[in-house]
């Protein structure tokens, strides 16, 4: 019989309601027993919708962490509080899933890695795009050698006009940046994971605030307030790894480009290549001829039925709880997520100074 985990949610806003709580509610071995938010009404609403019998509501996460019956904490707060809360939860003998990015700064991310190692508790970061069906398939392709050595890649996180206008997304102090740290982080994590390469050598970056000052701009969520738009509207980086492999990362919330897509990657290897544009595509050479292959990821096969598919966030939660129950590494390890944060910070630093950032 599987153990039933008692789980606390800290931060009951958009990402908790859109991802964590709905996915956890489907797990038969998960009970959400505590909800914390600085806006008490949010925590109350979350408890009423997702709470187990006797679930409690808090406005102070430190009070929540005193409950020794809680097994797991999910941190769903703004970026600047990720490290503080996650470390406190680890030190209170709880496993932690922290929403992406790992932390606002690389130093905080490293502190989180150290806390997990010191306490022996599990720590993971919510890079749910690893769990999509195309990502899972492409990871197998990379592992079986179909692509050979991947020496060049692109990480794509491009929105033409989709600036989030709610919460603290436009607040540099709370978030640490704009599209690079928000959606670029997903694309970079996915690309590094496919390449299984976490040793950056040199990073060169650029960031721009070219469209953020526009009044009454076209935008998916309505016009943004230019006065509050304190982060970049696009950022780009070139990452050279220690083995010579090179990654180009592109991220934007607003840019004049029509080829858009988030959390996608393009991989170029010695034996073949792959991309996630218009589905999952593999290319290469066989018997002195070039080939292109589109992977069919639809689970159907019969008329009027698409088949059973597992959503990325559901698989993410399933494998996270399995990692704890079976005492194995989570799919997203703290050290992997920390490297993502270190590279993102290097892109911002390079953009600010105009100089490349060299990793020791």
mmCIF file of C-alpha atoms in Angstrom:
data_model
loop_
_atom_site.group_PDB
_atom_site.id
_atom_site.type_symbol
_atom_site.label_atom_id
_atom_site.label_comp_id
_atom_site.label_asym_id
_atom_site.label_seq_id
_atom_site.Cartn_x
_atom_site.Cartn_y
_atom_site.Cartn_z
ATOM 1 C CA UNK A 1 0.000 0.000 0.000
ATOM 2 C CA UNK A 2 1.446 3.361 -0.992
ATOM 3 C CA UNK A 3 2.131 5.868 1.729
ATOM 4 C CA UNK A 4 -0.272 8.799 1.833
ATOM 5 C CA UNK A 5 1.695 12.035 1.796
ATOM 6 C CA UNK A 6 0.513 15.064 3.740
ATOM 7 C CA UNK A 7 1.252 18.099 1.558
ATOM 8 C CA UNK A 8 1.277 21.843 2.237
ATOM 9 C CA UNK A 9 0.871 24.549 -0.384
ATOM 10 C CA UNK A 10 2.675 27.832 0.275
ATOM 11 C CA UNK A 11 1.422 30.487 -2.123
ATOM 12 C CA UNK A 12 -2.138 29.939 -3.360
ATOM 13 C CA UNK A 13 -2.068 32.116 -6.473
ATOM 14 C CA UNK A 14 -2.064 31.400 -10.192
ATOM 15 C CA UNK A 15 0.547 28.645 -10.467
ATOM 16 C CA UNK A 16 -0.804 26.780 -7.446
ATOM 17 C CA UNK A 17 -4.349 26.882 -8.829
ATOM 18 C CA UNK A 18 -3.346 26.247 -12.418
ATOM 19 C CA UNK A 19 -0.884 23.415 -11.834
ATOM 20 C CA UNK A 20 0.041 22.124 -8.390
ATOM 21 C CA UNK A 21 -3.283 21.718 -6.632
ATOM 22 C CA UNK A 22 -5.277 20.283 -9.592
ATOM 23 C CA UNK A 23 -2.500 17.772 -10.343
ATOM 24 C CA UNK A 24 -2.037 16.755 -6.703
ATOM 25 C CA UNK A 25 -5.787 16.306 -6.304
ATOM 26 C CA UNK A 26 -5.583 13.426 -8.823
ATOM 27 C CA UNK A 27 -2.967 11.521 -6.839
ATOM 28 C CA UNK A 28 -4.569 8.885 -4.607
ATOM 29 C CA UNK A 29 -1.615 9.018 -2.204
ATOM 30 C CA UNK A 30 -1.635 12.809 -1.745
ATOM 31 C CA UNK A 31 -3.605 14.858 0.777
ATOM 32 C CA UNK A 32 -3.380 18.633 0.838
ATOM 33 C CA UNK A 33 -3.595 19.439 4.534
ATOM 34 C CA UNK A 34 -2.296 23.015 4.810
ATOM 35 C CA UNK A 35 -2.606 26.163 2.698
ATOM 36 C CA UNK A 36 -0.670 29.384 3.220
ATOM 37 C CA UNK A 37 -0.919 32.760 1.530
ATOM 38 C CA UNK A 38 -0.331 36.330 2.655
ATOM 39 C CA UNK A 39 -3.849 36.991 1.334
ATOM 40 C CA UNK A 40 -5.878 34.786 3.667
ATOM 41 C CA UNK A 41 -8.891 34.593 1.350
ATOM 42 C CA UNK A 42 -6.784 32.782 -1.248
ATOM 43 C CA UNK A 43 -5.715 30.152 1.244
ATOM 44 C CA UNK A 44 -9.297 29.713 2.432
ATOM 45 C CA UNK A 45 -10.559 29.250 -1.131
ATOM 46 C CA UNK A 46 -7.808 26.704 -1.835
ATOM 47 C CA UNK A 47 -8.656 24.767 1.310
ATOM 48 C CA UNK A 48 -12.357 24.698 0.449
ATOM 49 C CA UNK A 49 -11.646 23.397 -3.058
ATOM 50 C CA UNK A 50 -8.714 21.037 -2.499
ATOM 51 C CA UNK A 51 -8.253 20.534 1.232
ATOM 52 C CA UNK A 52 -8.450 17.204 3.010
ATOM 53 C CA UNK A 53 -10.633 16.888 6.078
ATOM 54 C CA UNK A 54 -9.196 19.024 8.858
ATOM 55 C CA UNK A 55 -6.949 21.039 6.519
ATOM 56 C CA UNK A 56 -5.584 24.247 8.004
ATOM 57 C CA UNK A 57 -5.108 27.781 6.714
ATOM 58 C CA UNK A 58 -2.103 30.006 7.428
ATOM 59 C CA UNK A 59 -0.853 33.465 6.518
ATOM 60 C CA UNK A 60 2.626 32.840 7.987
ATOM 61 C CA UNK A 61 4.581 29.986 6.404
ATOM 62 C CA UNK A 62 6.807 29.699 9.488
ATOM 63 C CA UNK A 63 3.778 28.719 11.553
ATOM 64 C CA UNK A 64 2.829 26.120 8.939
ATOM 65 C CA UNK A 65 6.303 24.579 9.040
ATOM 66 C CA UNK A 66 5.934 23.853 12.768
ATOM 67 C CA UNK A 67 3.466 21.080 11.875
ATOM 68 C CA UNK A 68 5.573 17.925 12.104
ATOM 69 C CA UNK A 69 2.899 15.816 10.376
ATOM 70 C CA UNK A 70 3.469 17.553 7.021
ATOM 71 C CA UNK A 71 5.662 15.487 4.688
ATOM 72 C CA UNK A 72 5.992 17.725 1.615
ATOM 73 C CA UNK A 73 5.844 21.455 0.913
ATOM 74 C CA UNK A 74 5.148 22.990 -2.498
ATOM 75 C CA UNK A 75 6.546 26.523 -2.805
ATOM 76 C CA UNK A 76 4.430 28.557 -5.251
ATOM 77 C CA UNK A 77 5.415 32.108 -4.306
ATOM 78 C CA UNK A 78 7.209 34.915 -6.207
ATOM 79 C CA UNK A 79 10.818 34.207 -7.148
ATOM 80 C CA UNK A 80 12.418 36.349 -4.456
ATOM 81 C CA UNK A 81 11.021 34.169 -1.655
ATOM 82 C CA UNK A 82 11.722 30.721 -3.146
ATOM 83 C CA UNK A 83 15.038 30.176 -1.379
ATOM 84 C CA UNK A 84 13.966 31.494 2.015
ATOM 85 C CA UNK A 85 10.860 29.308 2.176
ATOM 86 C CA UNK A 86 12.369 26.210 0.557
ATOM 87 C CA UNK A 87 15.396 26.197 2.879
ATOM 88 C CA UNK A 88 13.199 26.674 5.939
ATOM 89 C CA UNK A 89 10.983 23.796 4.803
ATOM 90 C CA UNK A 90 13.958 21.497 4.206
ATOM 91 C CA UNK A 91 15.335 22.365 7.632
ATOM 92 C CA UNK A 92 11.956 21.525 9.181
ATOM 93 C CA UNK A 93 12.340 17.962 7.841
ATOM 94 C CA UNK A 94 10.083 18.303 4.802
ATOM 95 C CA UNK A 95 10.592 17.424 1.146
ATOM 96 C CA UNK A 96 10.182 20.399 -1.191
ATOM 97 C CA UNK A 97 8.944 21.039 -4.703
ATOM 98 C CA UNK A 98 9.718 24.648 -5.604
ATOM 99 C CA UNK A 99 8.169 26.307 -8.606
ATOM 100 C CA UNK A 100 10.560 27.496 -11.316
ATOM 101 C CA UNK A 101 12.927 29.233 -11.509
ATOM 102 C CA UNK A 102 14.774 27.713 -8.584
ATOM 103 C CA UNK A 103 15.539 31.123 -7.089
ATOM 104 C CA UNK A 104 15.872 34.787 -7.932
ATOM 105 C CA UNK A 105 19.669 34.592 -7.736
ATOM 106 C CA UNK A 106 22.252 31.905 -8.386
ATOM 107 C CA UNK A 107 23.624 32.349 -4.873
ATOM 108 C CA UNK A 108 20.203 31.520 -3.436
ATOM 109 C CA UNK A 109 19.937 28.491 -5.726
ATOM 110 C CA UNK A 110 23.280 27.219 -4.436
ATOM 111 C CA UNK A 111 22.073 27.714 -0.859
ATOM 112 C CA UNK A 112 19.057 25.550 -1.682
ATOM 113 C CA UNK A 113 21.277 22.779 -3.075
ATOM 114 C CA UNK A 114 23.399 22.898 0.079
ATOM 115 C CA UNK A 115 20.318 22.732 2.321
ATOM 116 C CA UNK A 116 18.967 19.686 0.505
ATOM 117 C CA UNK A 117 22.323 17.908 0.788
ATOM 118 C CA UNK A 118 22.697 18.862 4.456
ATOM 119 C CA UNK A 119 19.210 17.785 5.509
ATOM 120 C CA UNK A 120 18.935 14.722 3.282
ATOM 121 C CA UNK A 121 15.468 15.760 2.141
ATOM 122 C CA UNK A 122 14.279 15.691 -1.481
ATOM 123 C CA UNK A 123 14.233 18.959 -3.411
ATOM 124 C CA UNK A 124 12.985 19.457 -6.954
ATOM 125 C CA UNK A 125 12.016 22.390 -9.172
ATOM 126 C CA UNK A 126 8.841 22.628 -11.254
ATOM 127 C CA UNK A 127 10.185 22.306 -14.791
ATOM 128 C CA UNK A 128 7.033 20.541 -15.989
ATOM 129 C CA UNK A 129 7.905 20.754 -19.701
ATOM 130 C CA UNK A 130 10.251 17.805 -19.247
ATOM 131 C CA UNK A 131 7.140 15.689 -18.743
ATOM 132 C CA UNK A 132 5.363 16.477 -22.023
ATOM 133 C CA UNK A 133 4.968 13.532 -24.389
ATOM 134 C CA UNK A 134 7.242 15.096 -27.020
ATOM 135 C CA UNK A 135 9.900 15.868 -24.422
ATOM 136 C CA UNK A 136 9.788 12.360 -22.990
ATOM 137 C CA UNK A 137 10.143 10.851 -26.469
ATOM 138 C CA UNK A 138 12.971 13.176 -27.489
ATOM 139 C CA UNK A 139 14.853 12.391 -24.281
ATOM 140 C CA UNK A 140 14.791 8.702 -25.245
ATOM 141 C CA UNK A 141 16.037 9.618 -28.735
ATOM 142 C CA UNK A 142 18.936 11.517 -27.183
ATOM 143 C CA UNK A 143 19.749 8.683 -24.817
ATOM 144 C CA UNK A 144 19.695 5.955 -27.473
ATOM 145 C CA UNK A 145 22.301 7.747 -29.584
ATOM 146 C CA UNK A 146 20.088 8.568 -32.570
ATOM 147 C CA UNK A 147 21.414 12.144 -32.605
ATOM 148 C CA UNK A 148 24.983 11.271 -31.687
ATOM 149 C CA UNK A 149 26.866 14.023 -29.879
ATOM 150 C CA UNK A 150 24.674 17.150 -29.677
ATOM 151 C CA UNK A 151 27.079 20.027 -30.225
ATOM 152 C CA UNK A 152 24.704 22.852 -31.178
ATOM 153 C CA UNK A 153 21.258 23.680 -29.852
ATOM 154 C CA UNK A 154 18.684 26.436 -29.665
ATOM 155 C CA UNK A 155 16.374 27.025 -26.723
ATOM 156 C CA UNK A 156 13.184 28.808 -27.790
ATOM 157 C CA UNK A 157 10.819 30.849 -25.616
ATOM 158 C CA UNK A 158 9.228 33.378 -27.961
ATOM 159 C CA UNK A 159 5.939 35.198 -27.548
ATOM 160 C CA UNK A 160 4.997 37.837 -30.100
ATOM 161 C CA UNK A 161 2.735 39.788 -27.723
ATOM 162 C CA UNK A 162 1.933 37.956 -24.505
ATOM 163 C CA UNK A 163 3.110 40.020 -21.557
ATOM 164 C CA UNK A 164 1.641 38.826 -18.231
ATOM 165 C CA UNK A 165 -0.027 41.853 -16.667
ATOM 166 C CA UNK A 166 -1.102 40.334 -13.340
ATOM 167 C CA UNK A 167 0.752 39.493 -10.149
ATOM 168 C CA UNK A 168 4.408 40.551 -9.929
ATOM 169 C CA UNK A 169 5.624 39.465 -13.357
ATOM 170 C CA UNK A 170 6.632 43.016 -14.327
ATOM 171 C CA UNK A 171 8.347 43.707 -10.987
ATOM 172 C CA UNK A 172 12.101 43.201 -11.283
ATOM 173 C CA UNK A 173 12.588 43.319 -7.518
ATOM 174 C CA UNK A 174 10.207 40.412 -6.913
ATOM 175 C CA UNK A 175 10.979 38.341 -9.999
ATOM 176 C CA UNK A 176 14.604 39.080 -10.825
ATOM 177 C CA UNK A 177 13.795 39.673 -14.475
ATOM 178 C CA UNK A 178 11.233 39.269 -17.243
ATOM 179 C CA UNK A 179 10.797 36.678 -19.992
ATOM 180 C CA UNK A 180 14.296 35.255 -19.586
ATOM 181 C CA UNK A 181 13.750 34.144 -15.994
ATOM 182 C CA UNK A 182 10.047 33.413 -16.567
ATOM 183 C CA UNK A 183 9.831 31.363 -19.784
ATOM 184 C CA UNK A 184 13.427 31.305 -21.004
ATOM 185 C CA UNK A 185 14.172 29.228 -17.919
ATOM 186 C CA UNK A 186 11.877 26.432 -19.189
ATOM 187 C CA UNK A 187 13.497 26.376 -22.629
ATOM 188 C CA UNK A 188 17.006 26.334 -21.192
ATOM 189 C CA UNK A 189 16.203 23.588 -18.707
ATOM 190 C CA UNK A 190 14.701 21.446 -21.459
ATOM 191 C CA UNK A 191 17.711 21.928 -23.738
ATOM 192 C CA UNK A 192 20.342 21.185 -21.084
ATOM 193 C CA UNK A 193 18.400 18.087 -20.048
ATOM 194 C CA UNK A 194 18.258 16.776 -23.615
ATOM 195 C CA UNK A 195 21.981 17.364 -24.048
ATOM 196 C CA UNK A 196 22.773 16.034 -20.553
ATOM 197 C CA UNK A 197 25.331 18.799 -20.350
ATOM 198 C CA UNK A 198 25.581 20.973 -17.219
ATOM 199 C CA UNK A 199 29.058 22.447 -17.528
ATOM 200 C CA UNK A 200 28.945 26.001 -18.941
ATOM 201 C CA UNK A 201 32.227 27.713 -19.774
ATOM 202 C CA UNK A 202 31.362 31.148 -21.195
ATOM 203 C CA UNK A 203 28.095 33.091 -21.484
ATOM 204 C CA UNK A 204 27.366 36.186 -23.582
ATOM 205 C CA UNK A 205 23.997 37.877 -23.294
ATOM 206 C CA UNK A 206 21.838 40.775 -24.444
ATOM 207 C CA UNK A 207 18.574 42.079 -23.043
ATOM 208 C CA UNK A 208 16.202 44.699 -24.418
ATOM 209 C CA UNK A 209 13.415 46.943 -23.228
ATOM 210 C CA UNK A 210 12.276 48.146 -26.646
ATOM 211 C CA UNK A 211 8.519 47.535 -26.665
ATOM 212 C CA UNK A 212 7.697 47.731 -22.953
ATOM 213 C CA UNK A 213 7.234 51.495 -23.080
ATOM 214 C CA UNK A 214 4.400 51.384 -25.622
ATOM 215 C CA UNK A 215 1.013 52.744 -24.560
ATOM 216 C CA UNK A 216 -2.130 50.732 -25.343
ATOM 217 C CA UNK A 217 -0.056 47.936 -26.856
ATOM 218 C CA UNK A 218 -1.588 44.884 -28.460
ATOM 219 C CA UNK A 219 -1.293 42.082 -25.909
ATOM 220 C CA UNK A 220 -2.958 38.769 -25.136
ATOM 221 C CA UNK A 221 -3.956 39.938 -21.647
ATOM 222 C CA UNK A 222 -4.697 43.541 -22.544
ATOM 223 C CA UNK A 223 -2.357 46.542 -22.616
ATOM 224 C CA UNK A 224 0.385 46.646 -20.008
ATOM 225 C CA UNK A 225 1.183 49.690 -17.897
ATOM 226 C CA UNK A 226 4.528 51.030 -19.206
ATOM 227 C CA UNK A 227 5.258 52.604 -15.826
ATOM 228 C CA UNK A 228 5.146 49.183 -14.162
ATOM 229 C CA UNK A 229 7.055 47.350 -16.905
ATOM 230 C CA UNK A 230 10.450 47.390 -15.150
ATOM 231 C CA UNK A 231 11.868 44.184 -16.659
ATOM 232 C CA UNK A 232 13.203 43.337 -20.115
ATOM 233 C CA UNK A 233 10.752 42.524 -22.920
ATOM 234 C CA UNK A 234 13.273 40.188 -24.599
ATOM 235 C CA UNK A 235 16.642 38.642 -23.823
ATOM 236 C CA UNK A 236 19.106 36.429 -25.663
ATOM 237 C CA UNK A 237 22.146 34.432 -24.718
ATOM 238 C CA UNK A 238 24.912 32.361 -26.227
ATOM 239 C CA UNK A 239 26.234 29.650 -23.939
ATOM 240 C CA UNK A 240 29.441 27.795 -24.731
ATOM 241 C CA UNK A 241 29.873 24.628 -22.712
ATOM 242 C CA UNK A 242 33.183 23.233 -21.480
ATOM 243 C CA UNK A 243 33.136 20.508 -24.153
ATOM 244 C CA UNK A 244 32.661 23.143 -26.877
ATOM 245 C CA UNK A 245 28.927 22.580 -27.404
ATOM 246 C CA UNK A 246 27.039 25.817 -27.982
ATOM 247 C CA UNK A 247 23.482 26.838 -27.084
ATOM 248 C CA UNK A 248 21.606 29.908 -28.305
ATOM 249 C CA UNK A 249 18.761 30.932 -25.978
ATOM 250 C CA UNK A 250 16.031 33.300 -27.136
ATOM 251 C CA UNK A 251 13.245 34.610 -24.944
ATOM 252 C CA UNK A 252 10.616 37.304 -25.293
ATOM 253 C CA UNK A 253 7.208 38.415 -24.112
ATOM 254 C CA UNK A 254 6.931 41.004 -26.884
ATOM 255 C CA UNK A 255 8.908 40.996 -30.126
ATOM 256 C CA UNK A 256 8.160 41.508 -33.802
ATOM 257 C CA UNK A 257 8.557 37.880 -34.817
ATOM 258 C CA UNK A 258 5.922 35.516 -36.177
ATOM 259 C CA UNK A 259 7.582 32.173 -35.421
ATOM 260 C CA UNK A 260 6.504 31.809 -31.825
ATOM 261 C CA UNK A 261 6.720 28.978 -29.350
ATOM 262 C CA UNK A 262 7.618 28.326 -25.734
ATOM 263 C CA UNK A 263 9.681 25.596 -24.084
ATOM 264 C CA UNK A 264 10.940 24.248 -27.374
ATOM 265 C CA UNK A 265 14.416 23.222 -28.445
ATOM 266 C CA UNK A 266 16.328 22.503 -31.613
ATOM 267 C CA UNK A 267 19.148 19.967 -31.366
ATOM 268 C CA UNK A 268 21.956 19.317 -33.856
ATOM 269 C CA UNK A 269 24.085 16.226 -33.371
ATOM 270 C CA UNK A 270 26.761 14.297 -35.210
ATOM 271 C CA UNK A 271 24.276 11.596 -36.284
ATOM 272 C CA UNK A 272 21.005 13.513 -36.542
ATOM 273 C CA UNK A 273 18.940 16.461 -35.456
ATOM 274 C CA UNK A 274 15.581 17.253 -33.885
ATOM 275 C CA UNK A 275 13.233 20.168 -33.412
ATOM 276 C CA UNK A 276 9.908 20.858 -31.733
ATOM 277 C CA UNK A 277 8.439 23.219 -34.330
ATOM 278 C CA UNK A 278 5.101 21.952 -35.648
ATOM 279 C CA UNK A 279 5.359 18.759 -33.638
ATOM 280 C CA UNK A 280 8.400 16.652 -32.930
ATOM 281 C CA UNK A 281 10.674 16.158 -35.925
ATOM 282 C CA UNK A 282 13.784 14.023 -36.266
ATOM 283 C CA UNK A 283 16.170 14.360 -39.205
ATOM 284 C CA UNK A 284 19.332 12.641 -40.324
ATOM 285 C CA UNK A 285 21.066 10.617 -42.994
ATOM 286 C CA UNK A 286 20.636 6.918 -43.833
ATOM 287 C CA UNK A 287 22.078 4.930 -46.713
ATOM 288 C CA UNK A 288 23.506 8.088 -48.316
ATOM 289 C CA UNK A 289 20.118 9.824 -48.264
ATOM 290 C CA UNK A 290 18.671 12.508 -46.015
ATOM 291 C CA UNK A 291 15.480 11.792 -44.117
ATOM 292 C CA UNK A 292 12.936 13.674 -42.026
ATOM 293 C CA UNK A 293 10.577 11.947 -39.620
ATOM 294 C CA UNK A 294 7.586 13.443 -37.802
ATOM 295 C CA UNK A 295 6.837 11.538 -34.621
ATOM 296 C CA UNK A 296 3.181 10.608 -34.085
ATOM 297 C CA UNK A 297 2.449 11.392 -30.465
ATOM 298 C CA UNK A 298 -1.320 10.985 -30.626
ATOM 299 C CA UNK A 299 -2.360 8.049 -28.496
ATOM 300 C CA UNK A 300 -5.424 7.341 -30.641
ATOM 301 C CA UNK A 301 -5.476 5.374 -33.859
ATOM 302 C CA UNK A 302 -9.200 4.938 -34.279
ATOM 303 C CA UNK A 303 -11.832 7.308 -35.623
ATOM 304 C CA UNK A 304 -13.307 9.861 -33.225
ATOM 305 C CA UNK A 305 -10.986 8.874 -30.364
ATOM 306 C CA UNK A 306 -7.755 10.561 -29.389
ATOM 307 C CA UNK A 307 -6.708 7.917 -26.894
ATOM 308 C CA UNK A 308 -5.572 8.201 -23.306
ATOM 309 C CA UNK A 309 -2.837 10.749 -22.703
ATOM 310 C CA UNK A 310 -1.190 11.905 -19.493
ATOM 311 C CA UNK A 311 -0.765 15.646 -18.989
ATOM 312 C CA UNK A 312 2.712 16.872 -18.217
ATOM 313 C CA UNK A 313 1.762 18.277 -14.815
ATOM 314 C CA UNK A 314 0.073 15.014 -13.814
ATOM 315 C CA UNK A 315 3.138 12.944 -14.752
ATOM 316 C CA UNK A 316 5.338 15.477 -12.971
ATOM 317 C CA UNK A 317 3.448 15.004 -9.695
ATOM 318 C CA UNK A 318 3.298 11.225 -10.091
ATOM 319 C CA UNK A 319 7.052 10.895 -10.563
ATOM 320 C CA UNK A 320 7.783 13.410 -7.800
ATOM 321 C CA UNK A 321 5.847 11.391 -5.233
ATOM 322 C CA UNK A 322 7.412 8.170 -6.529
ATOM 323 C CA UNK A 323 10.890 9.646 -6.037
ATOM 324 C CA UNK A 324 10.092 10.306 -2.395
ATOM 325 C CA UNK A 325 8.408 6.963 -1.803
ATOM 326 C CA UNK A 326 11.171 4.985 -3.526
ATOM 327 C CA UNK A 327 13.990 7.185 -2.170
ATOM 328 C CA UNK A 328 15.482 8.021 -5.561
ATOM 329 C CA UNK A 329 16.510 11.241 -7.274
ATOM 330 C CA UNK A 330 13.667 13.351 -8.650
ATOM 331 C CA UNK A 331 13.576 13.850 -12.423
ATOM 332 C CA UNK A 332 14.648 17.474 -11.922
ATOM 333 C CA UNK A 333 17.564 17.453 -9.512
ATOM 334 C CA UNK A 334 18.601 20.504 -7.462
ATOM 335 C CA UNK A 335 22.037 20.650 -9.083
ATOM 336 C CA UNK A 336 20.534 20.675 -12.592
ATOM 337 C CA UNK A 337 18.114 23.463 -11.685
ATOM 338 C CA UNK A 338 20.933 25.417 -10.049
ATOM 339 C CA UNK A 339 22.969 25.396 -13.277
ATOM 340 C CA UNK A 340 19.946 26.826 -15.114
ATOM 341 C CA UNK A 341 19.819 29.698 -12.592
ATOM 342 C CA UNK A 342 23.565 30.278 -12.884
ATOM 343 C CA UNK A 343 23.360 30.563 -16.672
ATOM 344 C CA UNK A 344 20.340 32.886 -16.559
ATOM 345 C CA UNK A 345 22.130 35.153 -14.089
ATOM 346 C CA UNK A 346 25.218 35.151 -16.318
ATOM 347 C CA UNK A 347 23.105 36.276 -19.301
ATOM 348 C CA UNK A 348 21.704 39.161 -17.262
ATOM 349 C CA UNK A 349 25.179 40.090 -16.005
ATOM 350 C CA UNK A 350 26.652 39.981 -19.500
ATOM 351 C CA UNK A 351 23.791 42.104 -20.830
ATOM 352 C CA UNK A 352 24.400 44.656 -18.069
ATOM 353 C CA UNK A 353 28.187 44.849 -18.399
ATOM 354 C CA UNK A 354 28.627 44.174 -22.103
ATOM 355 C CA UNK A 355 31.210 41.545 -21.230
ATOM 356 C CA UNK A 356 31.184 37.765 -21.469
ATOM 357 C CA UNK A 357 30.883 35.881 -18.185
ATOM 358 C CA UNK A 358 33.464 33.151 -17.718
ATOM 359 C CA UNK A 359 32.620 30.243 -15.397
ATOM 360 C CA UNK A 360 35.391 28.966 -13.123
#
